[in-house]
PDB file of C-alpha atoms in Angstrom:
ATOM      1  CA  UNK A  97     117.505 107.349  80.699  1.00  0.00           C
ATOM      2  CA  UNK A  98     118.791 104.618  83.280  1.00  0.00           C
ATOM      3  CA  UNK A  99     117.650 106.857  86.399  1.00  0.00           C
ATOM      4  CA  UNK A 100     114.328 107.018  84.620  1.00  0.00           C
ATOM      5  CA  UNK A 101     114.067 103.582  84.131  1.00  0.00           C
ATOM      6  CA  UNK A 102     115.148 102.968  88.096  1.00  0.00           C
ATOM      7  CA  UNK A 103     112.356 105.284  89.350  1.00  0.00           C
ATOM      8  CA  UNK A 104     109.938 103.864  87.366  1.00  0.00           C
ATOM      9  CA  UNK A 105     110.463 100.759  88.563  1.00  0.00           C
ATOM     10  CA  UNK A 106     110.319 101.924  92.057  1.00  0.00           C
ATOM     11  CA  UNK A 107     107.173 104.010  91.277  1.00  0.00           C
ATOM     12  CA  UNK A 108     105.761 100.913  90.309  1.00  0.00           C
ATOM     13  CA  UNK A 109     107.027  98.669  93.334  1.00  0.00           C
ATOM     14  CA  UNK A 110     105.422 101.631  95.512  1.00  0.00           C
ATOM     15  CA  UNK A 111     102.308 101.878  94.214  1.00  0.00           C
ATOM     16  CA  UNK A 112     102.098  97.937  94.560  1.00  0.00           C
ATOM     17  CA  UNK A 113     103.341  98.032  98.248  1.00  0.00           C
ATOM     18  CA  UNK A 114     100.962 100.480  99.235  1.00  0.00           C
ATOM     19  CA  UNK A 115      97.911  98.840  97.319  1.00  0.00           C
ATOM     20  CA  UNK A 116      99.291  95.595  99.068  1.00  0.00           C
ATOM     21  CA  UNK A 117      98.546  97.187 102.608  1.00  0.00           C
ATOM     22  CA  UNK A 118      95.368  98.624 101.791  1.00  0.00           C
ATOM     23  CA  UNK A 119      94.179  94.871 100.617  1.00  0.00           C
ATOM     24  CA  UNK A 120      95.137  93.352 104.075  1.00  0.00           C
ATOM     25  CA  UNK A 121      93.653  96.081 106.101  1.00  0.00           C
ATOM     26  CA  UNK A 122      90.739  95.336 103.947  1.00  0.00           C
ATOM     27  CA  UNK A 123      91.038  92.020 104.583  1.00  0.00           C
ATOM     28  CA  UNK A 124      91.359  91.713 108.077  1.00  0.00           C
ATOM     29  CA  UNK A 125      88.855  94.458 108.787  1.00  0.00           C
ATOM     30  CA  UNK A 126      86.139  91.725 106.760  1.00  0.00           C
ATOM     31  CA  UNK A 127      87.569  88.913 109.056  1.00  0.00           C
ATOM     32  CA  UNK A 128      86.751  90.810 112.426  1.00  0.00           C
ATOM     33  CA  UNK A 129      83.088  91.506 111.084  1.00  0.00           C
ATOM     34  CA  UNK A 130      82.963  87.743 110.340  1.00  0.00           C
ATOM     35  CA  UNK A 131      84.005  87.007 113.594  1.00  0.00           C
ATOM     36  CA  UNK A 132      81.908  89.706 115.584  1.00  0.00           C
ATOM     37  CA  UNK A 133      78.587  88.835 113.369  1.00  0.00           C
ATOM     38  CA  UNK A 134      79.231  84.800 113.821  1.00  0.00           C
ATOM     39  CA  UNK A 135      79.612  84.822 117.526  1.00  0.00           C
ATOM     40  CA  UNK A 136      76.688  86.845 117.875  1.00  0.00           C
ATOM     41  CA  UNK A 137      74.646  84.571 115.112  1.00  0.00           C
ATOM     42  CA  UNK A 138      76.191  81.407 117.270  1.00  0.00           C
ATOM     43  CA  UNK A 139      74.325  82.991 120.165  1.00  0.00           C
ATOM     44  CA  UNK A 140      77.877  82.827 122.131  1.00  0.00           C
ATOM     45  CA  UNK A 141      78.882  84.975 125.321  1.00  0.00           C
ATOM     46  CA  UNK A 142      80.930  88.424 124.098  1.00  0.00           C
ATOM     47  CA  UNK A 143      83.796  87.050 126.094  1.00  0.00           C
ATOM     48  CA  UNK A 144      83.780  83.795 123.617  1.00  0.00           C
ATOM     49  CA  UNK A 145      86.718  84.581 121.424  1.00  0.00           C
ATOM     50  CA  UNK A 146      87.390  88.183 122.905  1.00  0.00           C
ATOM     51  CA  UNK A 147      91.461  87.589 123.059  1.00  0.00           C
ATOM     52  CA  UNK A 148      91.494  86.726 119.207  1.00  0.00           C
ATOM     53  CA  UNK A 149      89.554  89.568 118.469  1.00  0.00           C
ATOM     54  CA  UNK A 150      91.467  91.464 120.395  1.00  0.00           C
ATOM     55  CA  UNK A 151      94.736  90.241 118.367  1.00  0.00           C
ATOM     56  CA  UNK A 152      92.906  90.973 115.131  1.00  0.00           C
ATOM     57  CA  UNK A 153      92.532  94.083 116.302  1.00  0.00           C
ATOM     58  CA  UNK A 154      95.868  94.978 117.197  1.00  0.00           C
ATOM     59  CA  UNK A 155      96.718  93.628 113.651  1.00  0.00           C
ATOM     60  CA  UNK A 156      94.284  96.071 112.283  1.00  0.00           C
ATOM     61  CA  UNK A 157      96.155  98.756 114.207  1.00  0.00           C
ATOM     62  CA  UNK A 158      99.505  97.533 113.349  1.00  0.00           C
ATOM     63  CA  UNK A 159      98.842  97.461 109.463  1.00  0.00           C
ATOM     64  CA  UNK A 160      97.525 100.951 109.373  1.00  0.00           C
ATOM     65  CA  UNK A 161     100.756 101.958 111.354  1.00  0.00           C
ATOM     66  CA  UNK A 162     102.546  99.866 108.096  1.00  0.00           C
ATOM     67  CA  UNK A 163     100.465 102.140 105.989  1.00  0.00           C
ATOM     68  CA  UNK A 164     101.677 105.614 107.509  1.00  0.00           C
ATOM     69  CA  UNK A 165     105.379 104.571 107.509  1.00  0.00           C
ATOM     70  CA  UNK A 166     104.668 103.702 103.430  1.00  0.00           C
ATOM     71  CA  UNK A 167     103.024 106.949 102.968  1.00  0.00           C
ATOM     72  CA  UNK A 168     106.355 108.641 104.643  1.00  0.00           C
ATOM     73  CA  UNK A 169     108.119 106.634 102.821  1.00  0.00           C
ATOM     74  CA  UNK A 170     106.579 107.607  99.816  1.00  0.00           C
ATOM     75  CA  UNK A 171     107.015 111.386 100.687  1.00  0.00           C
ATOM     76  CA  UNK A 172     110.706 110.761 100.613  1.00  0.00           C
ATOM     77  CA  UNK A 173     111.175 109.018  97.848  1.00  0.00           C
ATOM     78  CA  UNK A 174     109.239 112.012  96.096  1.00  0.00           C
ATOM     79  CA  UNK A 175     111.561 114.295  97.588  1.00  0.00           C
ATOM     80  CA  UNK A 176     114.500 112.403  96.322  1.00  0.00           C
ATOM     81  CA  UNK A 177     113.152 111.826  92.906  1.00  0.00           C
ATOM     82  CA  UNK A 178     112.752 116.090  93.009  1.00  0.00           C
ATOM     83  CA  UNK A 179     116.056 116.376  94.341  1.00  0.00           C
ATOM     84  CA  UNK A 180     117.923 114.395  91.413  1.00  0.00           C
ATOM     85  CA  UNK A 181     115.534 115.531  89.049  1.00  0.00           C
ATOM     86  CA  UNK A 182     114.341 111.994  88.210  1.00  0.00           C
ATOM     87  CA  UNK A 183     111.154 111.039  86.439  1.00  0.00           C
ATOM     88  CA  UNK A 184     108.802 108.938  88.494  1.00  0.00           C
ATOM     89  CA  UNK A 185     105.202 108.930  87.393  1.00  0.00           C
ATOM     90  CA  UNK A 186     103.790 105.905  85.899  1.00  0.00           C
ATOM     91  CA  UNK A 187     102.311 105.955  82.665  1.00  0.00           C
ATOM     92  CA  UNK A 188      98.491 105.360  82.878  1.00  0.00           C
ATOM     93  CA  UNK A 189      96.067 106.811  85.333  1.00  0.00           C
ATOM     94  CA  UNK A 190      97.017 108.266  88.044  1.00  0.00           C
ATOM     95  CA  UNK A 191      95.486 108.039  91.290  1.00  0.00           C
ATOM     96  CA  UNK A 192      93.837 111.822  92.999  1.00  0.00           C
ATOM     97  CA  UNK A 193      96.802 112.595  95.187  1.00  0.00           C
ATOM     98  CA  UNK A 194      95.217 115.092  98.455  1.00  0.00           C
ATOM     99  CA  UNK A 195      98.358 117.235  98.101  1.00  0.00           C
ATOM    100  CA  UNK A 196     100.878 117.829 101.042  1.00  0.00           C
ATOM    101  CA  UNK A 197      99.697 115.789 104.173  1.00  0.00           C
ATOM    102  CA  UNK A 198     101.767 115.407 107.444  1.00  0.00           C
ATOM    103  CA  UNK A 199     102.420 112.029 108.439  1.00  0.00           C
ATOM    104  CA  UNK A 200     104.868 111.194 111.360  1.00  0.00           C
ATOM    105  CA  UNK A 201     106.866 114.006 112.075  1.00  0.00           C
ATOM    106  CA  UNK A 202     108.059 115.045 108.357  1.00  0.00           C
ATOM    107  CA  UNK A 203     105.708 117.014 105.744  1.00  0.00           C
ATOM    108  CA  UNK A 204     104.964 114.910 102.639  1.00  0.00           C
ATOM    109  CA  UNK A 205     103.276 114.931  99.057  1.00  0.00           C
ATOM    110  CA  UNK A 206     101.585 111.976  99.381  1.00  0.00           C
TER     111      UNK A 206
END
């Protein structure tokens, strides 16, 4: 009953993490509309804030690169969790899982 109570808990952490990414990317995606739509509205130059855009960007990319190591990371925490036997679903709904998806170089049930 202790293991169960241990992957549950890191279910739960996961499913936060990975919710927690998703929110940023959100996030910062709504910031670089902002800023494309207010330059433009401001009747500035394109070059007029370029380089932060361009870091925003690169943020973008970075946190979607955060999101594929979580999903991997998620994969192999399933495949521990099968290998021990351990329960790990969360109580409540559950989210529509695609089935196995390749991420990175390892196959995973995402």
């Amino acid at each position: 009953m202790k293991n169960r109570h241990v992957s549950a808990r890191i279910a739960l952490r996961l499913r936060t993490a990975e919710h927690a990414v998703d929110k940023a990317m959100v996030e910062t995606s709504a910031l670089i509309q902002a800023m494309i739509e207010s330059r433009a509205e401001a009747g500035l130059a394109a070059e007029v804030g370029h380089p932060a855009l361009v870091n925003m960007v690169r943020g973008l990319t970075q946190l979607a690169e955060a999101r594929g190591a979580v999903v991997e990371g998620h994969g192999g925490l399933a495949a521990v969790a099968s290998a021990h036997d351990l329960g790990w679903r969360l109580d409540g709904p559950l989210e529509e899982k695609p089935g196995p998806v390749v991420v990175g170089t390892i196959a995973a049930a995402a």
